[in-house]
mmCIF file of C-alpha atoms in Angstrom:
data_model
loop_
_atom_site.group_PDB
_atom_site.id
_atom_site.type_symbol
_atom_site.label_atom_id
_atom_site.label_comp_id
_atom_site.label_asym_id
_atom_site.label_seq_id
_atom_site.Cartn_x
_atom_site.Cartn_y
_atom_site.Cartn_z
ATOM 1 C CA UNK A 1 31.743 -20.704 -6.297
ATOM 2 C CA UNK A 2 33.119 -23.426 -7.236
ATOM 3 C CA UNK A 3 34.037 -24.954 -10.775
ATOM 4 C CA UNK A 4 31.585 -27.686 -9.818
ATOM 5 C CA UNK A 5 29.041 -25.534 -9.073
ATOM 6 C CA UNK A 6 29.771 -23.349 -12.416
ATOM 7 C CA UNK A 7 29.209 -26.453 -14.639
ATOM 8 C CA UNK A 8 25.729 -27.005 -12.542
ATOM 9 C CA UNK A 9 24.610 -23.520 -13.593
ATOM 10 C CA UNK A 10 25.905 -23.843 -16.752
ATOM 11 C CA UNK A 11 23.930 -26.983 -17.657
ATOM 12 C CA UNK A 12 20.753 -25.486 -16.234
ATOM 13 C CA UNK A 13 20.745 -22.385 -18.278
ATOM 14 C CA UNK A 14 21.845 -23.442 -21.855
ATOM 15 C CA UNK A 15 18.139 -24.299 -22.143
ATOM 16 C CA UNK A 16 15.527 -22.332 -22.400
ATOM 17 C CA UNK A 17 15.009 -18.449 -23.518
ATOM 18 C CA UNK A 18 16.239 -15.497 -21.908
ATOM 19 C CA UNK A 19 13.508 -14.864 -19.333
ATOM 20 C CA UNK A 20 13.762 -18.290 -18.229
ATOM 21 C CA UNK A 21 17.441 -17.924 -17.342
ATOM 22 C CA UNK A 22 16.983 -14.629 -15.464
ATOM 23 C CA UNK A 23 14.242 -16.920 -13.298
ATOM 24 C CA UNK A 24 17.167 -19.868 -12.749
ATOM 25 C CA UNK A 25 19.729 -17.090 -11.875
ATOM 26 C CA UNK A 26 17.018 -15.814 -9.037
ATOM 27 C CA UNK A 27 16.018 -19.190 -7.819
ATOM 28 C CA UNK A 28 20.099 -20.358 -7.352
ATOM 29 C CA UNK A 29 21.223 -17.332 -5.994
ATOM 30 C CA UNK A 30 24.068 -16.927 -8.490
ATOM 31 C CA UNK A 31 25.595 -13.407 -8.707
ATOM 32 C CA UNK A 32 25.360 -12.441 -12.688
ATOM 33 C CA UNK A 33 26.963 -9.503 -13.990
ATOM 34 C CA UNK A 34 25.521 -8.420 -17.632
ATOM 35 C CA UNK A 35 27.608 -7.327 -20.239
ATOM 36 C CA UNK A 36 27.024 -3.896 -22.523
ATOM 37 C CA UNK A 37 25.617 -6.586 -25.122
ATOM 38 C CA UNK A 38 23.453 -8.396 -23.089
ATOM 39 C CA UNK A 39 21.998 -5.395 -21.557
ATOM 40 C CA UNK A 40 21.321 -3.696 -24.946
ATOM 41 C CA UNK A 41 19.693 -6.450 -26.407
ATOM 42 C CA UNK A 42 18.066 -8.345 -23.593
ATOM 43 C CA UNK A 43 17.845 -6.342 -20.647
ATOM 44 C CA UNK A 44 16.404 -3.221 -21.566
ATOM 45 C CA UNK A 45 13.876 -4.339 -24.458
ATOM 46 C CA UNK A 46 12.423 -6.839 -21.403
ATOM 47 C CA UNK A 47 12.117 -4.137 -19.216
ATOM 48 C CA UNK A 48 10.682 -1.901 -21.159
ATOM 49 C CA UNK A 49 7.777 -4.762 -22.662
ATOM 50 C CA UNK A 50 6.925 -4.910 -18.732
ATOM 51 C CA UNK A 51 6.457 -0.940 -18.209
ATOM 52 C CA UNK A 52 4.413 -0.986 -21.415
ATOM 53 C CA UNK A 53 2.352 -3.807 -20.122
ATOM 54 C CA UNK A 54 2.369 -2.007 -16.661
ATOM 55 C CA UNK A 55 0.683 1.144 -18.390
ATOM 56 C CA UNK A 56 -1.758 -0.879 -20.407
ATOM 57 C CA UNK A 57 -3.083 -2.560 -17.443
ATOM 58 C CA UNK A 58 -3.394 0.928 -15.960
ATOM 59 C CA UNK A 59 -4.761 3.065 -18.364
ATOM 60 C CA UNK A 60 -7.346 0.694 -19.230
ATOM 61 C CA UNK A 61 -8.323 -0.382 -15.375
ATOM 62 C CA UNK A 62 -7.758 -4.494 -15.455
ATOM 63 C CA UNK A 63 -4.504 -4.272 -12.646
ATOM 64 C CA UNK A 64 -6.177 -5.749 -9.988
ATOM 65 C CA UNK A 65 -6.054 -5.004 -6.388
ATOM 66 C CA UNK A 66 -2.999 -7.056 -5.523
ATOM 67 C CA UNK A 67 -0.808 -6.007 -8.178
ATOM 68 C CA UNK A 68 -1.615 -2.160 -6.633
ATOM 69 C CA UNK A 69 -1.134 -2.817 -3.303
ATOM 70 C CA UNK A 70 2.817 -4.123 -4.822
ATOM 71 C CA UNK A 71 3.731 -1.403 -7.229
ATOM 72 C CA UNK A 72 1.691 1.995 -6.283
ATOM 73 C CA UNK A 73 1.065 1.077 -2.415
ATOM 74 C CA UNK A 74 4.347 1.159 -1.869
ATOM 75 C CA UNK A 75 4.951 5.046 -2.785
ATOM 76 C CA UNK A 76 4.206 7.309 0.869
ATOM 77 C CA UNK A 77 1.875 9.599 -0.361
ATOM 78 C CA UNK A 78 -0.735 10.258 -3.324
ATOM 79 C CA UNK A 79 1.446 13.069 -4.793
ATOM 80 C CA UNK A 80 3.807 10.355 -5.834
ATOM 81 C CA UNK A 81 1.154 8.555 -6.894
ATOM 82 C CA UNK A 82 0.374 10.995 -9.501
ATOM 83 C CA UNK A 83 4.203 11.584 -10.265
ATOM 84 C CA UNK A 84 4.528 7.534 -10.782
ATOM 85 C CA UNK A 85 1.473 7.868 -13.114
ATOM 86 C CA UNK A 86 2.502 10.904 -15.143
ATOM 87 C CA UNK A 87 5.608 9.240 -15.754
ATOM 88 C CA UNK A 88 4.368 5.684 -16.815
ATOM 89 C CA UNK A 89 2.009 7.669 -18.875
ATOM 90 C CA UNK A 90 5.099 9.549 -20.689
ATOM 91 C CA UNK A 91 7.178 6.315 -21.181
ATOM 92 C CA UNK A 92 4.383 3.530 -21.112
ATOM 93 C CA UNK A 93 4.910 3.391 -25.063
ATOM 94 C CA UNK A 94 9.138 3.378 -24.976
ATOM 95 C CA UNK A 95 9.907 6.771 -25.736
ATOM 96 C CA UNK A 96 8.938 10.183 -23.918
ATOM 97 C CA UNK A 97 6.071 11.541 -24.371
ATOM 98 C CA UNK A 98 5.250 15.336 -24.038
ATOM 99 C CA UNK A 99 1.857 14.927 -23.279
ATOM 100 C CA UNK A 100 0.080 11.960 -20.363
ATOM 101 C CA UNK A 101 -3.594 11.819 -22.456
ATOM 102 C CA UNK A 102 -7.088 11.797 -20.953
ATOM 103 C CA UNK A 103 -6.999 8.914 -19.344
ATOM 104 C CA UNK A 104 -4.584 10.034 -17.028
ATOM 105 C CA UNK A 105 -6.850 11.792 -15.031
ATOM 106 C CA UNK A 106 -9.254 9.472 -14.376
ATOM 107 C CA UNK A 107 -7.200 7.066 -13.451
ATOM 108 C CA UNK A 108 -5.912 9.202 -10.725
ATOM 109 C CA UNK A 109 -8.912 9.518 -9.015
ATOM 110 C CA UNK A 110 -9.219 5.813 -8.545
ATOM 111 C CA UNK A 111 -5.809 5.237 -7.165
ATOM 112 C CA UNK A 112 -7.222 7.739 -4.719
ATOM 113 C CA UNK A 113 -9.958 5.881 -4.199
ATOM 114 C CA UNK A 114 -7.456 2.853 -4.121
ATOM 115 C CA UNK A 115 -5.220 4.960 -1.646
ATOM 116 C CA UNK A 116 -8.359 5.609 0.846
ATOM 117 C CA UNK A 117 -8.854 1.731 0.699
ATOM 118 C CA UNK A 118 -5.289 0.629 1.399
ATOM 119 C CA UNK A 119 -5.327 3.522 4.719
ATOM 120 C CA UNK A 120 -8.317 1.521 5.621
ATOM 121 C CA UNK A 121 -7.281 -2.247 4.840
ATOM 122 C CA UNK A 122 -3.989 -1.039 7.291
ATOM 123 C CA UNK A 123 -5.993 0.637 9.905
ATOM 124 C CA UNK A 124 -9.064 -0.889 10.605
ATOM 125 C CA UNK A 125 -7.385 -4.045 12.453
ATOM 126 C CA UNK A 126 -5.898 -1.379 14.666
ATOM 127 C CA UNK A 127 -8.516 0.886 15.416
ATOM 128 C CA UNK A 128 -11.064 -2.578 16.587
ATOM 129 C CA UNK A 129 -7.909 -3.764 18.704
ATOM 130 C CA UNK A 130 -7.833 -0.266 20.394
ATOM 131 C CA UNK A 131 -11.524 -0.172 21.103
ATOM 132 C CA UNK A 132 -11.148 -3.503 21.958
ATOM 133 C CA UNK A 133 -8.105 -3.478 24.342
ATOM 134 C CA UNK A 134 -7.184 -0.077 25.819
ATOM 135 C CA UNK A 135 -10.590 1.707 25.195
ATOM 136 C CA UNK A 136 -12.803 -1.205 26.164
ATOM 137 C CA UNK A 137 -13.077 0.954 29.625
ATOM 138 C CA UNK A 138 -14.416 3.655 28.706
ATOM 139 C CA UNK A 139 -17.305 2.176 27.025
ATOM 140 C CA UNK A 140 -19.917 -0.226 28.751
ATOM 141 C CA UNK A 141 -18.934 -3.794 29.304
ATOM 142 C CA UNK A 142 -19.128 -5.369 26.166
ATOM 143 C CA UNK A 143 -21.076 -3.093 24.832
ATOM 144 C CA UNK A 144 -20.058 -3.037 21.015
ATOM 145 C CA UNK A 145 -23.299 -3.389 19.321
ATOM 146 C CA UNK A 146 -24.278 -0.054 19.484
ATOM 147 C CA UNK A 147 -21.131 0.945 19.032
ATOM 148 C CA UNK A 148 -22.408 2.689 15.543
ATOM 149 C CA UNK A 149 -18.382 2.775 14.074
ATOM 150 C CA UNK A 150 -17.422 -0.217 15.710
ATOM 151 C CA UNK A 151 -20.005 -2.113 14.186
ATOM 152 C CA UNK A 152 -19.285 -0.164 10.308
ATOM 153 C CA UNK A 153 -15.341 -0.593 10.714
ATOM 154 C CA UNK A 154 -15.754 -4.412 11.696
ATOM 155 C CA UNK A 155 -18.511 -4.785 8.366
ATOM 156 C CA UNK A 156 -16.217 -2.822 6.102
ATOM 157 C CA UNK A 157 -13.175 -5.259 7.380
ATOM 158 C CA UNK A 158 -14.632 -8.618 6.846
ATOM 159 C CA UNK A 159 -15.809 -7.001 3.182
ATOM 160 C CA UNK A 160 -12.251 -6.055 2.367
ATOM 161 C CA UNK A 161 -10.871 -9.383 3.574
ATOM 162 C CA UNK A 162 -13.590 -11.838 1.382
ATOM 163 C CA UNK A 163 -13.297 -9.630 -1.907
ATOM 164 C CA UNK A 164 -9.944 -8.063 -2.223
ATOM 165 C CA UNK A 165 -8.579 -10.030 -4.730
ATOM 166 C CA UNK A 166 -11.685 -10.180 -6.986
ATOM 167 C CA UNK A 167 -11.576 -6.538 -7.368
ATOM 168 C CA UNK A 168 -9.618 -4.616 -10.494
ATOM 169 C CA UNK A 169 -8.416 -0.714 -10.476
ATOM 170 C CA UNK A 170 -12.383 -0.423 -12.974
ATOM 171 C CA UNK A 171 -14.417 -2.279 -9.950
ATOM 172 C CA UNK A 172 -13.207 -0.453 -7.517
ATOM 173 C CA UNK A 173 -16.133 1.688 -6.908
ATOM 174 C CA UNK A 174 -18.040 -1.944 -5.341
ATOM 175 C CA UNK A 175 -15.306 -1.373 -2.215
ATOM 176 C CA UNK A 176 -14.973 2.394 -2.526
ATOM 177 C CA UNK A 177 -18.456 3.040 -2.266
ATOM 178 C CA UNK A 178 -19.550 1.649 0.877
ATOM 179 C CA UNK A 179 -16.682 3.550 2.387
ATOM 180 C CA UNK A 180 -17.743 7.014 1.367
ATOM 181 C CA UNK A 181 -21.698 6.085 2.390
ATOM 182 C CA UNK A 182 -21.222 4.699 5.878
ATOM 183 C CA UNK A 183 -18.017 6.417 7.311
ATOM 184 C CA UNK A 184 -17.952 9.551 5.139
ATOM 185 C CA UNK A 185 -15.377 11.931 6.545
ATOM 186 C CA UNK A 186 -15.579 10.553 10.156
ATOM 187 C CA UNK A 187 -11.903 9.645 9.515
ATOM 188 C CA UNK A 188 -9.395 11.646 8.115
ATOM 189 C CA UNK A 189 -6.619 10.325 6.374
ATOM 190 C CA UNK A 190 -4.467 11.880 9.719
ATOM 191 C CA UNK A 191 -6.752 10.338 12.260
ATOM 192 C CA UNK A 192 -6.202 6.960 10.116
ATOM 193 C CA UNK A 193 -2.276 7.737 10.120
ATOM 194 C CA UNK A 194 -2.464 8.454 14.348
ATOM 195 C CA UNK A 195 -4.898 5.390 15.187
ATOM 196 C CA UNK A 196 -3.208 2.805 13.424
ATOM 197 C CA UNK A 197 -0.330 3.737 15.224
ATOM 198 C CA UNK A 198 -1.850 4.244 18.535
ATOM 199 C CA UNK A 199 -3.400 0.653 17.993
ATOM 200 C CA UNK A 200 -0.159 -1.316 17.581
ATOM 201 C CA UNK A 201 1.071 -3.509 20.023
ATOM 202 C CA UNK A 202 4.059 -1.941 20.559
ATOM 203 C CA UNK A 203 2.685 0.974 21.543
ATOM 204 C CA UNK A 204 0.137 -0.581 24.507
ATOM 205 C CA UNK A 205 2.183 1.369 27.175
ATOM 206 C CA UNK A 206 1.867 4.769 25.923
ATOM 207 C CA UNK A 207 -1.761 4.417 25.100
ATOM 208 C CA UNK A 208 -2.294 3.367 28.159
ATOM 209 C CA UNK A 209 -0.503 6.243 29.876
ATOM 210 C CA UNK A 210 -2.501 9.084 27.317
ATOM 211 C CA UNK A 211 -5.893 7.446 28.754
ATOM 212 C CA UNK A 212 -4.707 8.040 32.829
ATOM 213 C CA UNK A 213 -3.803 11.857 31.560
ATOM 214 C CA UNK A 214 -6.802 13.262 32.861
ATOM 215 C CA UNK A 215 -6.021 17.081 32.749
ATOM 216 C CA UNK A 216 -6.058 18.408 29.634
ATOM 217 C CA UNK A 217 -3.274 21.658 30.241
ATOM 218 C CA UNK A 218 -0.781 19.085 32.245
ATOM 219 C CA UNK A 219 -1.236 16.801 29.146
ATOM 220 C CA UNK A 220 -0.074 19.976 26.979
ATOM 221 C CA UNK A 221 2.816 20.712 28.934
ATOM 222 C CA UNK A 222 4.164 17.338 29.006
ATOM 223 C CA UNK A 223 3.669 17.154 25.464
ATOM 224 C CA UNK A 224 5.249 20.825 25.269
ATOM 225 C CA UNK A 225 8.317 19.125 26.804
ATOM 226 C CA UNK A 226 8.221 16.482 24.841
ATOM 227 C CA UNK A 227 8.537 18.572 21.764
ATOM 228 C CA UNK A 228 11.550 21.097 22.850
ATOM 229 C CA UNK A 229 13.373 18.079 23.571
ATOM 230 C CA UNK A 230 13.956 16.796 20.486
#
């Protein structure tokens, strides 16, 4: 950097307060190191004002879809869902707590709920372009009108598109609940896992290959090979 460029960053950060700085430094790409001070006194009480906020917004249901799908979406599974939660719950309030409270629990089964929604949101558009694309064949000509789950998954899909955003961790029982009363358990959260990847794109050549495998024990031997291979 140059001594130019210093006084330009200089200039642009003597105003404003500390949070406003930490944007400019962001937005100009400039490499910041902190010093002990600055960390004590700046850093860590602004970090720990957002997890407080964080666990308010939890514990009393107002984080709204979005903001889920960006903090707790992106943990793999829904045990570390509940790890991320007993934590937050233990340090929401700046110090560590040796109990999580009532609330806790509750608010684990809707991140559940939210955790169902999110394998839906990702595999819906996959599962419609399979039955779509490399299925179509097997079915009648067009034929997706009495296609019973065809016609649920492409409902449930335009619902989750228009009213996403609207929705908060406390109304999530308005998306949820369709869900659970027109698919039920027709989907497991496996079969979600396997059709979203067998609807991708990408993978257009080997679905189409698994569909011309029309023997069931050579299918298991190739797959048998497959497997001791690795």
């Amino acid at each position: 950097m140059s001594p130019g460029d210093n006084k330009l960053g200089d200039s642009r950060l003597s105003g404003g307060g500390d949070q406003k700085k930490f944007d400019l430094l962001d937005e100009m790409s400039i490499k910041y190191t902190l010093n002990q001070e600055e960390v004590i006194q700046n850093l860590i009480p602004e970090v720990r004002k957002k997890w407080g906020a964080f666990k308010a917004m939890v514990r009393n249901a107002s984080i709204s879809i979005p903001h889920l799908e960006s903090t707790f979406a992106t943990l793999p599974t829904d045990e570390h869902y509940a790890s991320e939660l007993v934590l937050l719950a233990r340090t929401g309030d700046g110090k560590v707590e040796t109990k999580t409270g009532s609330w806790v629990s509750e608010a684990m089964l809707k991140l559940k709920d939210f955790s169902m929604l999110m394998a839906m949101k990702n595999s819906i558009p996959a599962i419609l372009r399979l039955r779509s694309t490399a299925l179509a064949s097997l079915f009648k000509d067009g034929d997706t009108e009495n296609d019973t789950l065809f016609t649920q998954l492409s409902s449930l899909e335009k619902k989750l598109q228009s009213e996403w955003e609207k929705h908060t961790l406390k109304s999530l029982s308005m998306l949820i609940g369709p869900v659970k009363r027109e698919l039920g358990t027709q989907l497991t959260p496996v079969q979600l896992r396997f059709l979203t990847l067998l609807g991708a794109e990408v993978n257009d050549p080997m679905t189409a290959w698994l569909i011309k495998q029309k023997h069931q024990g050579q299918f298991n031997q190739w797959r048998q090979f497959a497997t001791d291979s690795c």
